[in-house]
CSV table of C-alpha atoms in Angstrom, one decimal:
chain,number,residue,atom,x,y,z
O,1,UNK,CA,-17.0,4.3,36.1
O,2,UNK,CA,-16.5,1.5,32.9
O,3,UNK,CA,-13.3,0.5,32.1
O,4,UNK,CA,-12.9,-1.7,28.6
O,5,UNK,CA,-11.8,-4.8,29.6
O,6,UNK,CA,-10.3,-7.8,27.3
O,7,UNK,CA,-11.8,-10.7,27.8
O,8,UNK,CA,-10.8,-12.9,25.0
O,9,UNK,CA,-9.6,-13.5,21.3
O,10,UNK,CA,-12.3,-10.7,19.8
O,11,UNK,CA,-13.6,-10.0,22.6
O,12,UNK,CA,-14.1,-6.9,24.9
O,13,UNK,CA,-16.8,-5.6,27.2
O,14,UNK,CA,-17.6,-2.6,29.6
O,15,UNK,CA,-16.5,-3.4,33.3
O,16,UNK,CA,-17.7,-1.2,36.5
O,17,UNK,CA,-14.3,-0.1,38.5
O,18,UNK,CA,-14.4,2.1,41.0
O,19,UNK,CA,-13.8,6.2,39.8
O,20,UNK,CA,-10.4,7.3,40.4
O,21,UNK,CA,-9.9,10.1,43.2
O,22,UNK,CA,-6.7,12.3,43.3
O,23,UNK,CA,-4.9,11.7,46.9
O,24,UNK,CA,-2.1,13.8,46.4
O,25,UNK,CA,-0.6,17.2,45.0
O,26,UNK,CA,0.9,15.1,42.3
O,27,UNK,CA,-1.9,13.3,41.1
O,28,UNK,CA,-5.1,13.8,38.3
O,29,UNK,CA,-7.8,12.2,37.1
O,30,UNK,CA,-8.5,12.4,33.4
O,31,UNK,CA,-11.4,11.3,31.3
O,32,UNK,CA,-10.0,10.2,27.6
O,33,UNK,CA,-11.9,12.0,24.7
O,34,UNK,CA,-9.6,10.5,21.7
O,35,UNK,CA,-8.7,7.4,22.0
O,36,UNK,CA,-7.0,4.3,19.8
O,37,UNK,CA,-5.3,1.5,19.6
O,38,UNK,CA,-1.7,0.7,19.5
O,39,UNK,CA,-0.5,-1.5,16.7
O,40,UNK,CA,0.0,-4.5,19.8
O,41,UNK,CA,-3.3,-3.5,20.9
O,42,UNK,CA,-4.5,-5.3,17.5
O,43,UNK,CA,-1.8,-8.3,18.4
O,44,UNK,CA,-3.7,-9.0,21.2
O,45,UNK,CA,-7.0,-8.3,19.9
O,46,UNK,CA,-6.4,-10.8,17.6
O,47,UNK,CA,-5.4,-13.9,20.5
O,48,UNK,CA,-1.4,-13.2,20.2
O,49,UNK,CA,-0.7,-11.7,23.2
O,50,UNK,CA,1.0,-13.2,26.1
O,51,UNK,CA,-0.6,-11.7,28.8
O,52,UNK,CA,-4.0,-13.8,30.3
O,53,UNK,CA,-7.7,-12.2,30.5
O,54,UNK,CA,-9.5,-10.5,31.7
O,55,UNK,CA,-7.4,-7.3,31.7
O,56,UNK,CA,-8.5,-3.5,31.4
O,57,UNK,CA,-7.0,-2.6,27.8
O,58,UNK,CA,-5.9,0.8,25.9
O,59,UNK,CA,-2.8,2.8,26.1
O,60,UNK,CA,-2.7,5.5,23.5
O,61,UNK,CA,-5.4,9.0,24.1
O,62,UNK,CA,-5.5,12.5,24.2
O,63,UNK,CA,-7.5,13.1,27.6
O,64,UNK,CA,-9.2,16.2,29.3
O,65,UNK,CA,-7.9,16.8,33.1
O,66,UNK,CA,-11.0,16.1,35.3
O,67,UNK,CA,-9.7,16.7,38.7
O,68,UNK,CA,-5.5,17.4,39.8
O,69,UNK,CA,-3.7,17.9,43.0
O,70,UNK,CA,-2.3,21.7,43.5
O,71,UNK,CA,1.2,20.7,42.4
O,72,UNK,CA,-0.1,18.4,38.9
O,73,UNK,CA,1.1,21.1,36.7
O,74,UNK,CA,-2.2,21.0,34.9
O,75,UNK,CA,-5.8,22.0,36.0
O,76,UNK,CA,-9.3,20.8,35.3
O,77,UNK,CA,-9.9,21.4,31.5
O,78,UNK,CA,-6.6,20.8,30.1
O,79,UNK,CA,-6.3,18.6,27.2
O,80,UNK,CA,-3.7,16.5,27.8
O,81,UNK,CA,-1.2,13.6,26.0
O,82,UNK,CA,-1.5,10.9,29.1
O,83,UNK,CA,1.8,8.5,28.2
O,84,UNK,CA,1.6,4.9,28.1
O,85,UNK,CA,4.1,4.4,30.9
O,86,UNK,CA,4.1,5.3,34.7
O,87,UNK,CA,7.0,7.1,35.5
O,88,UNK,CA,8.0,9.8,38.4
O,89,UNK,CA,10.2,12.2,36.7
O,90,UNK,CA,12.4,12.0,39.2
O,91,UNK,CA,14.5,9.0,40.0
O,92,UNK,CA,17.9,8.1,38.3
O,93,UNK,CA,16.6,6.5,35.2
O,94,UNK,CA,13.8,9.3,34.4
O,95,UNK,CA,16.0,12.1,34.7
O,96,UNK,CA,18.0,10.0,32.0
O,97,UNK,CA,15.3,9.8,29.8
O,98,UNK,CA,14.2,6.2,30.5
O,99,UNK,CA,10.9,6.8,31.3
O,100,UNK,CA,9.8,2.9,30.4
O,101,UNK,CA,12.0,2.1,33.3
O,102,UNK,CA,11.6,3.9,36.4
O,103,UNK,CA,12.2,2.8,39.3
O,104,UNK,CA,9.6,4.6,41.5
O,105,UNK,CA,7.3,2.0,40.3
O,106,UNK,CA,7.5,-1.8,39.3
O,107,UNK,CA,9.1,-2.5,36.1
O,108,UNK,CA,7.2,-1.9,33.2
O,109,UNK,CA,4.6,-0.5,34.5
O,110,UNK,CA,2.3,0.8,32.1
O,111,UNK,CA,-1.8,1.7,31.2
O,112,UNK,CA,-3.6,-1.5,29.2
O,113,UNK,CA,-1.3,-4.4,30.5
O,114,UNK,CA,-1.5,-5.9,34.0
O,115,UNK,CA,2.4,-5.5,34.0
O,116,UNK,CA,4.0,-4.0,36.8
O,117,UNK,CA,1.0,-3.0,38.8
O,118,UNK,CA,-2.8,-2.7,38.2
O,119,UNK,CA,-2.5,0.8,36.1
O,120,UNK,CA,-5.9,0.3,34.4
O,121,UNK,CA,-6.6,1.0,31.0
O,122,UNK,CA,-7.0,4.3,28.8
O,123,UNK,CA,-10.2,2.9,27.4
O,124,UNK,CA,-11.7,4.4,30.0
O,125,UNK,CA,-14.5,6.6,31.5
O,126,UNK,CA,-11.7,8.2,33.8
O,127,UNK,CA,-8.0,7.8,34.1
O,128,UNK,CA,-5.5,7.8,37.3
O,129,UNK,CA,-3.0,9.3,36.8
O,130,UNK,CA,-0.2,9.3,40.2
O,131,UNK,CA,2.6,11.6,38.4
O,132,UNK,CA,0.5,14.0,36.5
O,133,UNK,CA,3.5,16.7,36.6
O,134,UNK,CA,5.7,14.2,34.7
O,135,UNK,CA,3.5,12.5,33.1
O,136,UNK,CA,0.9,14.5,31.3
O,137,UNK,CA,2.2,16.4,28.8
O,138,UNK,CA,-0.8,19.3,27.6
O,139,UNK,CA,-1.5,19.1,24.0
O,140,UNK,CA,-0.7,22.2,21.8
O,141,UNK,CA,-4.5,24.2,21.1
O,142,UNK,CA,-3.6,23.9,16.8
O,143,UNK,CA,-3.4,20.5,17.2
O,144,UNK,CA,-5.9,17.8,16.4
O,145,UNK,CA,-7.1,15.8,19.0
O,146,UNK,CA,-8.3,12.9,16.7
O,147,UNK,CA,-5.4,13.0,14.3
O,148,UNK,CA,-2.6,12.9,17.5
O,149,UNK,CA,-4.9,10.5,19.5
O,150,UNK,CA,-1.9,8.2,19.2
O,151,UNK,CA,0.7,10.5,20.6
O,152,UNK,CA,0.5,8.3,23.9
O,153,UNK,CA,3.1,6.2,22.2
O,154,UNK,CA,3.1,4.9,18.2
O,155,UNK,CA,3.2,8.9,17.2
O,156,UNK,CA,6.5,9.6,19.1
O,157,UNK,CA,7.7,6.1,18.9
O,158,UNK,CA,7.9,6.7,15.1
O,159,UNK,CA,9.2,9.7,15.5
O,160,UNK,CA,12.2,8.3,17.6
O,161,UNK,CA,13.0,5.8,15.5
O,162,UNK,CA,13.9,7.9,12.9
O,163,UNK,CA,14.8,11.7,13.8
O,164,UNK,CA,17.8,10.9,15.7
O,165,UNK,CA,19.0,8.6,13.1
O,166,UNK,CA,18.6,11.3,9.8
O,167,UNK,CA,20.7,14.1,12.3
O,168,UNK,CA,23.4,11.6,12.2
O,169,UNK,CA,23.3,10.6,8.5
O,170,UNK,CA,21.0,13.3,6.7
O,171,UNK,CA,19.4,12.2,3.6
O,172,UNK,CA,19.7,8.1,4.5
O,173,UNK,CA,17.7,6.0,2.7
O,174,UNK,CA,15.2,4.2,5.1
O,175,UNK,CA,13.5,0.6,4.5
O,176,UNK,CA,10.1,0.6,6.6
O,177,UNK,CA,8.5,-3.3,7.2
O,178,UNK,CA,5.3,-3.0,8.7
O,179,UNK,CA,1.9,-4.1,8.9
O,180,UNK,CA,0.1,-1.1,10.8
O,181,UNK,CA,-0.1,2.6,12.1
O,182,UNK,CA,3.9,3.0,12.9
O,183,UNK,CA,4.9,2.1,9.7
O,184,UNK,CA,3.0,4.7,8.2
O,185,UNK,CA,3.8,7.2,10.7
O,186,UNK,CA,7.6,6.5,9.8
O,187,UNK,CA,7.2,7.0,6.4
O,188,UNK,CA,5.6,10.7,7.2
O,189,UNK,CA,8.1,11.6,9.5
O,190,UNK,CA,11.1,10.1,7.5
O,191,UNK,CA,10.3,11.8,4.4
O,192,UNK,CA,9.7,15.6,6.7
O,193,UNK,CA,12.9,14.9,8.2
O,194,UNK,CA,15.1,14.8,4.6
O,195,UNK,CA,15.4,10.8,4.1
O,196,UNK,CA,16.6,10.5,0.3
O,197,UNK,CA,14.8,7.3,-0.1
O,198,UNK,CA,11.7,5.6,1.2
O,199,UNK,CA,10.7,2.2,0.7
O,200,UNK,CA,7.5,0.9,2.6
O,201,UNK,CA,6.6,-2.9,2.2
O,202,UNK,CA,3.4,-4.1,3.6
O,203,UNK,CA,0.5,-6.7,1.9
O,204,UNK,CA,-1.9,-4.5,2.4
O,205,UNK,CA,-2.7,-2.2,-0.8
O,206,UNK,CA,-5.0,0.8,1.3
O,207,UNK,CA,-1.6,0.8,3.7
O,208,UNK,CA,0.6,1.1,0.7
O,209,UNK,CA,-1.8,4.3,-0.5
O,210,UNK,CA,-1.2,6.1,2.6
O,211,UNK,CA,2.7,5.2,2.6
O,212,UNK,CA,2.5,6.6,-1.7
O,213,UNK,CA,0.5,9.8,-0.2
O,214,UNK,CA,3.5,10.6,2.0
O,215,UNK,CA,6.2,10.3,-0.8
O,216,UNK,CA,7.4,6.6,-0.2
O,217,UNK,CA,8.0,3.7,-2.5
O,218,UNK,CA,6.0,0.5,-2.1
O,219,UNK,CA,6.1,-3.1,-2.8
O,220,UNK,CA,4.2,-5.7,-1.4
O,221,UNK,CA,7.2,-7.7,-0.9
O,222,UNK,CA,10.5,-8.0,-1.2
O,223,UNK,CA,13.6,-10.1,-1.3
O,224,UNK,CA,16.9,-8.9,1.1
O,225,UNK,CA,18.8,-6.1,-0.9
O,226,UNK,CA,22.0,-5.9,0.3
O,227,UNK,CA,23.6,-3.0,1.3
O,228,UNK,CA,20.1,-0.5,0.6
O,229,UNK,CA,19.6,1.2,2.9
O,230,UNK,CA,20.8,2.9,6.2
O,231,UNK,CA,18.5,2.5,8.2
O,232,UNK,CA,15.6,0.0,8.7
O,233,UNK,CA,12.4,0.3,10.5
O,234,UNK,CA,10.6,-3.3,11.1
O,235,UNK,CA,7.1,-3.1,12.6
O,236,UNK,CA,5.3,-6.5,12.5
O,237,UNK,CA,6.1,-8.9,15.2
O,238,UNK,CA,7.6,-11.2,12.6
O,239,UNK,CA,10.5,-12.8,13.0
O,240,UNK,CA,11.5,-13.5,9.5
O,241,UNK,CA,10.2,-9.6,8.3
O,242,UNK,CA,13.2,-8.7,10.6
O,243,UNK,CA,15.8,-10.9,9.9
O,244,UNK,CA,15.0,-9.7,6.0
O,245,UNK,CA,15.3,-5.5,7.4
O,246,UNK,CA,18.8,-6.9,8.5
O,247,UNK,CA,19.9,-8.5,5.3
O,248,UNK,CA,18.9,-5.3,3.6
O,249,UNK,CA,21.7,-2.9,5.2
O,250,UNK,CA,24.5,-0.8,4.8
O,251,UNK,CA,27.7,-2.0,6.2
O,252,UNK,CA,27.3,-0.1,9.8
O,253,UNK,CA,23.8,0.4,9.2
O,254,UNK,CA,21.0,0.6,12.1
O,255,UNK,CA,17.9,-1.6,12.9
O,256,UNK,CA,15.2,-0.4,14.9
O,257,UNK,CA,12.4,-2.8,15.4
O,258,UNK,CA,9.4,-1.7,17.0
O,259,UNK,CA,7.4,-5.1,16.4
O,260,UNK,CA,6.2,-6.9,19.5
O,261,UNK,CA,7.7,-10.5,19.2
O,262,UNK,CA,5.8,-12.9,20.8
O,263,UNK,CA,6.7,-15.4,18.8
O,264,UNK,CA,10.3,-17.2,18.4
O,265,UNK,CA,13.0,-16.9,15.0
O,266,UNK,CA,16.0,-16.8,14.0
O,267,UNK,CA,17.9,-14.0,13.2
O,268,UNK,CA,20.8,-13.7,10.6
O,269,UNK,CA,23.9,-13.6,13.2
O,270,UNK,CA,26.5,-14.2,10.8
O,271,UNK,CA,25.4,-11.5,8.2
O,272,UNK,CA,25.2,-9.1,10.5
O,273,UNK,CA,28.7,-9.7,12.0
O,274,UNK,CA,30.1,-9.4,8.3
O,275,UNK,CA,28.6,-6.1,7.8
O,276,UNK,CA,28.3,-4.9,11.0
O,277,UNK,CA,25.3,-3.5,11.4
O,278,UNK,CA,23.5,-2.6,15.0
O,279,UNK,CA,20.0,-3.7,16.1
O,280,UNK,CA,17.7,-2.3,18.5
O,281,UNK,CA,14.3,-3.5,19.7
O,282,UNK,CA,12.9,-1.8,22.7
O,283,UNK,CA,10.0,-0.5,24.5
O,284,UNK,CA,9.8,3.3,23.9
O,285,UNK,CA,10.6,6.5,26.2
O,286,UNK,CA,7.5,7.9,25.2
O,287,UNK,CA,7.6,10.6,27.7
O,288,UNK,CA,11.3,11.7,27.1
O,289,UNK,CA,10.6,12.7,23.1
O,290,UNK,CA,6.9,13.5,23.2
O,291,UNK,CA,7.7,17.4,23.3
O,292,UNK,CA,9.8,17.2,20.5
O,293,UNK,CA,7.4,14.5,18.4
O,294,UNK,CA,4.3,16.9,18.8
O,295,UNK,CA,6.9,20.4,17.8
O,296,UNK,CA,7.5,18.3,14.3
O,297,UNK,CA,3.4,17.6,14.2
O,298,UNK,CA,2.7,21.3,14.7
O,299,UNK,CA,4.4,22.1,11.7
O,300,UNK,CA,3.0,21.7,7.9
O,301,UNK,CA,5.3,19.0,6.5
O,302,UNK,CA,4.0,15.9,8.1
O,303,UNK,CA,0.1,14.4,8.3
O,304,UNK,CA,-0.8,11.7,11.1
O,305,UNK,CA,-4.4,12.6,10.6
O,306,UNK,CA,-4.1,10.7,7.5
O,307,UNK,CA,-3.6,7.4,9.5
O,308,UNK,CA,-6.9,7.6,11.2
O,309,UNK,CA,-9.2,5.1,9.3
O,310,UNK,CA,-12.5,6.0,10.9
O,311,UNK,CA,-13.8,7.8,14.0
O,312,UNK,CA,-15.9,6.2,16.0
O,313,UNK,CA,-18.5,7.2,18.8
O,314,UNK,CA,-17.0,6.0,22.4
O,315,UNK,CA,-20.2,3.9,23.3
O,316,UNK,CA,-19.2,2.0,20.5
O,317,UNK,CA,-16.0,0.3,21.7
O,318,UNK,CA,-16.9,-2.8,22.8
O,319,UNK,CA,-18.6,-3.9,19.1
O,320,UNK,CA,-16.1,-1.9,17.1
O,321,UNK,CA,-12.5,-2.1,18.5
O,322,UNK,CA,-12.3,-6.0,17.8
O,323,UNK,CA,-12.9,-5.4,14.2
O,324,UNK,CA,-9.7,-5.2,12.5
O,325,UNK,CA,-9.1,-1.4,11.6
O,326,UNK,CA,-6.0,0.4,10.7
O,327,UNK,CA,-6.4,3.2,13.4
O,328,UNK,CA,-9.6,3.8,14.8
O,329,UNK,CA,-10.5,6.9,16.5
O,330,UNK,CA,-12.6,6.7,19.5
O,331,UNK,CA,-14.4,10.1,20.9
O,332,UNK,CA,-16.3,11.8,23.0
O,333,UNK,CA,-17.1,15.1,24.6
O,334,UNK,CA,-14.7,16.7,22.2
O,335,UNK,CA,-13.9,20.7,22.4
């Protein structure tokens, strides 16, 4: 089989790996017919990454089940939402809902990163898959492929770093700093989910037009307003974008960054002593939330397809996906 493999700044090409075979009741094999990249996907892409090439790339698809074991949960056919970490189900952390941390395997584990094992990419002819009954998750039949290719991780990421915060405080007012596909997705599921206010800030005007389409305010930028907003969502990998998310809360307010920072800064300690706000930056349970992120897709008040800014045959990948897009659909063999 190919596998996409990153080679350099720009740079991917096909690789021959050996096909995937299912050794246990457990396992599966899948073959990805919707498949995109994550918003750090276009980090590294574009040379920011830390990690070295060559390294097989791609963590986010919708994938049909090729071959499982008799206890998978799923059988050939399926279409499936294959997550972006490894995890069991059943150790101490996974039953707690920390699927990004389990300790069946090494730590972080995950597809499209030599971290914590050689897990391969989802860019991929076919897919290994060890846990396929916790893992795989099958995707609901009125739901489109294409438009939830990123349910892997930046669809229910978004959706996590905003439901459980608008249960606690309904109508909040939510400040979203981003430069790609999570951004926007927050600004859908925010508005579905009953936030009062939206504000989206972003240089890019065709992002702005897809954060307008979903009922938010834009600017291109902004200065700190203090005390605007409950919650703030910063998704950019930039240091001083989240430092400004911070300046711009409520007294008690929440921070949820879901920006990969490879690069240092300083944050605003002593502002957010004085108002006391709480910050969170962390890899996502994808796994734990998924159910619940694809229920809220199912139903008529939110839009990810709007996201996707072109489709894309699959024998294209290696000329297209360095090209900066927004969210690029790959496909194949689709039902």
């Amino acid at each position: 089989m190919r596998e996409l493999t990153y080679v350099g700044r720009r740079a991917v090409e096909w690789r021959e790996a050996a096909d995937p075979v299912v050794a246990s009741a457990r396992e599966a094999v899948v073959a990805p017919v919707a498949a995109t990249p994550c918003d750090v996907d276009s980090m590294i892409l574009a040379g920011y990454g830390p990690i070295v090439p060559p390294f097989p790339i791609g963590h986010e698809c919708v994938a049909r089940v090729v071959d499982a074991g008799d206890a998978a949960g799923v059988v050939p056919g399926d279409l499936v939402v294959v997550p972006w970490a490894i995890s069991c189900g059943g150790c101490d952390r996974c039953a707690a809902g920390l699927t990004a941390h389990c300790t069946a395997v090494p730590h972080m584990a995950m597809y499209g990163a030599p971290i914590g094992g050689a897990w391969g990419g989802l860019f991929a002819d076919l897919v290994h898959v060890p846990y396929a009954d916790a893992m795989l998750v099958p995707l609901p039949s009125d739901l489109d492929p294409v438009a939830l290719a990123s349910a892997s991780d930046n669809w229910p990421l978004s959706y996590r770093l905003v439901a459980p915060h608008l249960r606690a405080r309904p109508g909040a007012r939510v400040l979203v700093i981003a430069r790609g596909s999570i951004g926007l997705y927050v600004c859908d599921i925010a508005r579905a989910l009953g936030a009062s206010d939206v504000l989206y800030v972003d240089p890019d005007p065709e992002h702005r037009k897809i954060a307008a389409s979903y009922g938010a305010r834009t600017a291109e930028e902004i200065d700190p307003i203090p005390h605007g907003f409950d919650l703030a969502v910063e998704a950019t990998g930039r240091v001083d974008a989240l430092a400004l998310a911070l300046r711009s809360l409520t007294p008690e307010g929440f921070c949820e960054s879901a920006g990969n920072h490879f690069r240092p800064g300083e944050l605003p300690l002593l502002d957010m002593y004085l108002t006391g706000v709480t910050l969170r930056i962390a890899r996502d349970n994808v796994r734990t939330h998924l159910p619940d992120a694809l229920s809220l897709a199912r139903t008529a008040t939110v839009n990810p397809g709007n996201v996707v800014s072109t489709v894309l045959d699959w024998e294209t990948l290696p000329e297209q996906l360095p090209h900066p897009h927004l969210k690029p659909v790959f496909v194949r063999d689709l039902p």
